[in-house]
Coordinates of C-alpha atoms in Angstrom, one line a residue:
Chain A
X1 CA 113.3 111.4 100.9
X2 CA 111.5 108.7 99.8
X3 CA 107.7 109.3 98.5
X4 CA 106.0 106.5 100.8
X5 CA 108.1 105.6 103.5
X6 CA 106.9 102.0 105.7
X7 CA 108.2 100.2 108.6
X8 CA 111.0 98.5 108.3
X9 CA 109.5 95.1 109.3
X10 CA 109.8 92.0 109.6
X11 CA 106.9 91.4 112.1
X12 CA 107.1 88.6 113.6
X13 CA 104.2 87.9 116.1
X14 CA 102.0 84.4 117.1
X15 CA 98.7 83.8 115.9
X16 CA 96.3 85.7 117.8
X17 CA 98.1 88.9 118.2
X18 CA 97.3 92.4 117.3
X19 CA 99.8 94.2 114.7
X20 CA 99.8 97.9 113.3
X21 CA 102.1 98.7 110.4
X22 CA 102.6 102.6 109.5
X23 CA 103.4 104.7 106.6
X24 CA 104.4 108.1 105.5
X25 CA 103.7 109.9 102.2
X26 CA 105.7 113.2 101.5
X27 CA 103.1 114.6 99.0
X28 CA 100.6 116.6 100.9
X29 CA 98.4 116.6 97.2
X30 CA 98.3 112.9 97.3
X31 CA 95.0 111.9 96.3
X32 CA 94.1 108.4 97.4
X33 CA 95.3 105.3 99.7
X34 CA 95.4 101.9 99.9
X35 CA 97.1 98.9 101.1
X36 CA 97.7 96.3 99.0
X37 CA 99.0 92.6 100.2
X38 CA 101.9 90.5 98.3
X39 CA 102.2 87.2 98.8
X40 CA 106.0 85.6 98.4
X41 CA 106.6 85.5 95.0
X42 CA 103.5 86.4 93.8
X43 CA 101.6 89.3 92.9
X44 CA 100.5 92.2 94.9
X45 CA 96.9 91.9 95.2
X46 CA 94.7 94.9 96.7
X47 CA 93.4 94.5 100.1
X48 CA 91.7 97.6 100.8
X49 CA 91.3 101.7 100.3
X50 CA 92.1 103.8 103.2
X51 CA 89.4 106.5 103.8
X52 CA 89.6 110.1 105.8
X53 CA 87.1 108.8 108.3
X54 CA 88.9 105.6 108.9
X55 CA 87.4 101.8 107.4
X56 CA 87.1 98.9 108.6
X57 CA 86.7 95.0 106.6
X58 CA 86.2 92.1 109.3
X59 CA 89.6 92.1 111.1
X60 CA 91.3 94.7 109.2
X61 CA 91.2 98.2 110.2
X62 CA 92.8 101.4 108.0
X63 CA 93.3 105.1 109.4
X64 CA 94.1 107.6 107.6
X65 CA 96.2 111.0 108.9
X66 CA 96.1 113.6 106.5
X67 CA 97.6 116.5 108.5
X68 CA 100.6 114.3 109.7
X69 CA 100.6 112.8 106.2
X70 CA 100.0 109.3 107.6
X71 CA 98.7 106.1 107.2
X72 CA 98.2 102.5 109.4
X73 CA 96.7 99.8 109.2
X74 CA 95.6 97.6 111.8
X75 CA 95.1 93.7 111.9
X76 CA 93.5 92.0 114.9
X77 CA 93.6 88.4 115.8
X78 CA 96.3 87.5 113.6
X79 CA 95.8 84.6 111.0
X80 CA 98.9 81.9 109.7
X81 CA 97.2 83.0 106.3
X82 CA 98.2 87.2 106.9
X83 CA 101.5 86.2 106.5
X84 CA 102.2 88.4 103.6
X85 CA 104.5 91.6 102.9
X86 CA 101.8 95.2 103.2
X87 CA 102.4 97.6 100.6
X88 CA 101.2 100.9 101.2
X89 CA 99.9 102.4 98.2
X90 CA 99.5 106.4 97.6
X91 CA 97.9 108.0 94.3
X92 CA 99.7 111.2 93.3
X93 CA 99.0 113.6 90.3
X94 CA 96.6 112.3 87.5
X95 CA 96.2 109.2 86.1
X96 CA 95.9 107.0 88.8
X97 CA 99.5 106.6 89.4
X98 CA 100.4 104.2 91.8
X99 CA 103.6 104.9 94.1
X100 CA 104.1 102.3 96.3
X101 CA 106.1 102.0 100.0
X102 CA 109.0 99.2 100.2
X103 CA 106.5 96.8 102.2
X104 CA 106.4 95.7 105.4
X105 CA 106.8 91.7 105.8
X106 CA 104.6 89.8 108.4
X107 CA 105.2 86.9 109.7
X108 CA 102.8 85.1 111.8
X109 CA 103.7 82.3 113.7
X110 CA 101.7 79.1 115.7
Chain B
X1 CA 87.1 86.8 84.1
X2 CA 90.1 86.1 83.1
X3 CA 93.0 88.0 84.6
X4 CA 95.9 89.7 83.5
X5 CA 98.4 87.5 81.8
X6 CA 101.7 87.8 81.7
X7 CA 104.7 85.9 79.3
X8 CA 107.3 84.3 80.0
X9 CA 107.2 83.9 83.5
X10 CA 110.9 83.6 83.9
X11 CA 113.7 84.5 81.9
X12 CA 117.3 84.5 82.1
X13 CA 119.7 86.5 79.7
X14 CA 123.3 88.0 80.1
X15 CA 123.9 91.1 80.0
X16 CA 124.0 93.3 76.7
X17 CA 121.4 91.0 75.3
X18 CA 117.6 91.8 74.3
X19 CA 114.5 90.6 76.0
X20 CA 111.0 91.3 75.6
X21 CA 108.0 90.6 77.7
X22 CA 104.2 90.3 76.6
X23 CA 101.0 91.8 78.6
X24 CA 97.5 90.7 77.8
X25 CA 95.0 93.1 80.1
X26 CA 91.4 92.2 81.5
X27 CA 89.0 92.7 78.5
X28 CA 88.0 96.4 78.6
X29 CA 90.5 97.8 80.7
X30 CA 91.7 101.2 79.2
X31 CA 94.6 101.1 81.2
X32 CA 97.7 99.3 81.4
X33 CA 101.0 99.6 83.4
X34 CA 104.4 98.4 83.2
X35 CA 106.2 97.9 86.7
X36 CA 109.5 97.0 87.6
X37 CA 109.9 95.5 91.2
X38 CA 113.3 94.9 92.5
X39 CA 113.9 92.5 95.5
X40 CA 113.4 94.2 98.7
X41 CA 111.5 97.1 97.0
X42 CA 107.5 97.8 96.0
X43 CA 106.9 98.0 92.7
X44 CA 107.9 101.0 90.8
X45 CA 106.3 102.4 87.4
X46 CA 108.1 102.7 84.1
X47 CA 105.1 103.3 81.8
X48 CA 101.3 104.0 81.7
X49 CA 99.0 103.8 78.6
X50 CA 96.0 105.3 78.4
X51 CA 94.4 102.8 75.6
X52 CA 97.0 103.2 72.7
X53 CA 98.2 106.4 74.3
X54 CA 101.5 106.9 76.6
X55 CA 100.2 109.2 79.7
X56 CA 103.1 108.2 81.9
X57 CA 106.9 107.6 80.7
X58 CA 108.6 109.6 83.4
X59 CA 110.8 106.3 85.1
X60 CA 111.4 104.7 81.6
X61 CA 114.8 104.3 81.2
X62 CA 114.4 105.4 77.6
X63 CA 117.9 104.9 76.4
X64 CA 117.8 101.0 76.7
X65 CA 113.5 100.1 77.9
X66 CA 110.8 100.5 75.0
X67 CA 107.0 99.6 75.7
X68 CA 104.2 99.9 73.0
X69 CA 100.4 98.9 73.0
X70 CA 99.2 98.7 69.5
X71 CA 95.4 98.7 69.2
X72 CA 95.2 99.7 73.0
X73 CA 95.1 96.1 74.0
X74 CA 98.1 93.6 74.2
X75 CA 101.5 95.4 75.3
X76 CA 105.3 94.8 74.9
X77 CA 108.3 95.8 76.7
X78 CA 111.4 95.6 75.6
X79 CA 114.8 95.7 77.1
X80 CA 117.6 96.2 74.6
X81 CA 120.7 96.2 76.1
X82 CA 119.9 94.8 79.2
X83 CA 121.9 95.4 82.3
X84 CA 123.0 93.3 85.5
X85 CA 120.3 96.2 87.3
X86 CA 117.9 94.9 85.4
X87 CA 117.4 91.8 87.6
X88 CA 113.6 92.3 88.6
X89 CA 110.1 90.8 88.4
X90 CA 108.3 92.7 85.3
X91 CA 104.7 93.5 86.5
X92 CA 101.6 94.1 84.1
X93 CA 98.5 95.8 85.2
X94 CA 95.3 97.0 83.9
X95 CA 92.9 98.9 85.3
X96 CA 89.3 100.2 83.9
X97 CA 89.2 103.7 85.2
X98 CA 86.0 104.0 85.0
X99 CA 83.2 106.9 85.4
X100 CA 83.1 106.1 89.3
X101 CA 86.5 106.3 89.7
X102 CA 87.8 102.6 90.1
X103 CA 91.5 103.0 91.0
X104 CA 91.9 99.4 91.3
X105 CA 95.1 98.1 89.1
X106 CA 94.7 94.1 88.9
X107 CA 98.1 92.6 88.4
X108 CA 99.5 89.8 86.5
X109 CA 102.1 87.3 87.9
X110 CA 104.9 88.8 86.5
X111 CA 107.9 88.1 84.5
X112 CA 111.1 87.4 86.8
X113 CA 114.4 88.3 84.6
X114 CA 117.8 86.9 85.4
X115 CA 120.4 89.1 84.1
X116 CA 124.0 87.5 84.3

């Protein structure tokens, strides 16, 4: 089983939509969460930490689950520019280790 | 502030031959990462240095991938022989772990390696 686990994707939804992307971590000890975004070919760039109490930054909205070992984030009123793939992001053991999901790729259409 | 910065941008090789890639960090970040992302696939560590110090080596493929960061600044990574699996983008970060706990790792553009 894989450490972080994502949706499959791609999304594919018109501007204006609502999407929610999930994630899985198999390492109830993890630490800390984030998502971070990549652009095509580019790279991945952090978009924001995921809290126990849940956060939210403008349109974006993170939850996190720690009993189910879960994680989503939430964007509203989709943008051409959030066309990106999400990376979920979990920090295991010391050292800030990063482990990072497969992505999910979003594509929002006119 | 300038970012993390990342040479060459591109490189193709065939296989069995060497290859080495240069990281330059954000001044004053103690920490600096190697990744390897594969198409399809999130990036994956192969080594962590702690300034001048390893503190994470366990995905190195040590029999053929070296990395060192003399003077706990600039790093190397080396591939020596390289393989066709090899075919990735070669991702620096740095981070500056600092007394607050800052987990953020800033990343450089990366190095996208051809192996034929």
């Amino acid at each position: 089983r894989k450490e972080v686990e994502q949706d499959p994707g791609p999304f594919n939804v018109p501007e204006g939509a609502t999407v929610a992307f999930n994630c899985t971590y198999s390492n109830s000890a993890s630490q800390s969460f984030f998502w971070y975004r990549q652009d095509c070919r580019k790279e991945p760039k952090l978009l924001m930490s995921v809290y126990s109490s849940g956060n939210e930054d403008g349109r974006f909205t993170a939850q996190l689950n720690r009993a189910s070992q879960y994680i989503s984030l939430l964007i509203r009123d989709s943008k051409l520019s959030d066309s990106a793939t999400y990376l979920c992001v979990v920090i295991s053991g010391g050292y800030n280790k990063l482990i990072f999901g497969a992505g999910t790729r979003l594509a929002v259409h006119p | 502030e300038a970012g993390v910065a990342q040479s060459p941008r591109y490189k193709i090789i065939e296989k069995r031959q060497s290859v080495a890639f240069w990281c330059n960090p954000i001044s004053g970040h103690a920490t600096l990462y190697w990744y390897q992302q594969i198409l399809g696939q999130g990036p994956k560590l192969l080594i962590q240095f702690q300034n001048n110090g390893v503190v994470d080596d366990s995905q190195l493929p040590k029999d053929r991938f070296s990395a060192e960061r003399l003077k706990g600044v600039d790093s190397t990574l080396k591939i020596q022989p390289a393989k066709l699996e090899d075919s990735a983008v070669y991702l620096c970060a740095s981070s500056p772990l600092d007394r607050t706990g800052d987990y953020e790792q800033y990343f450089g553009p990366g190095t996208r390696l051809t192996v034929t």
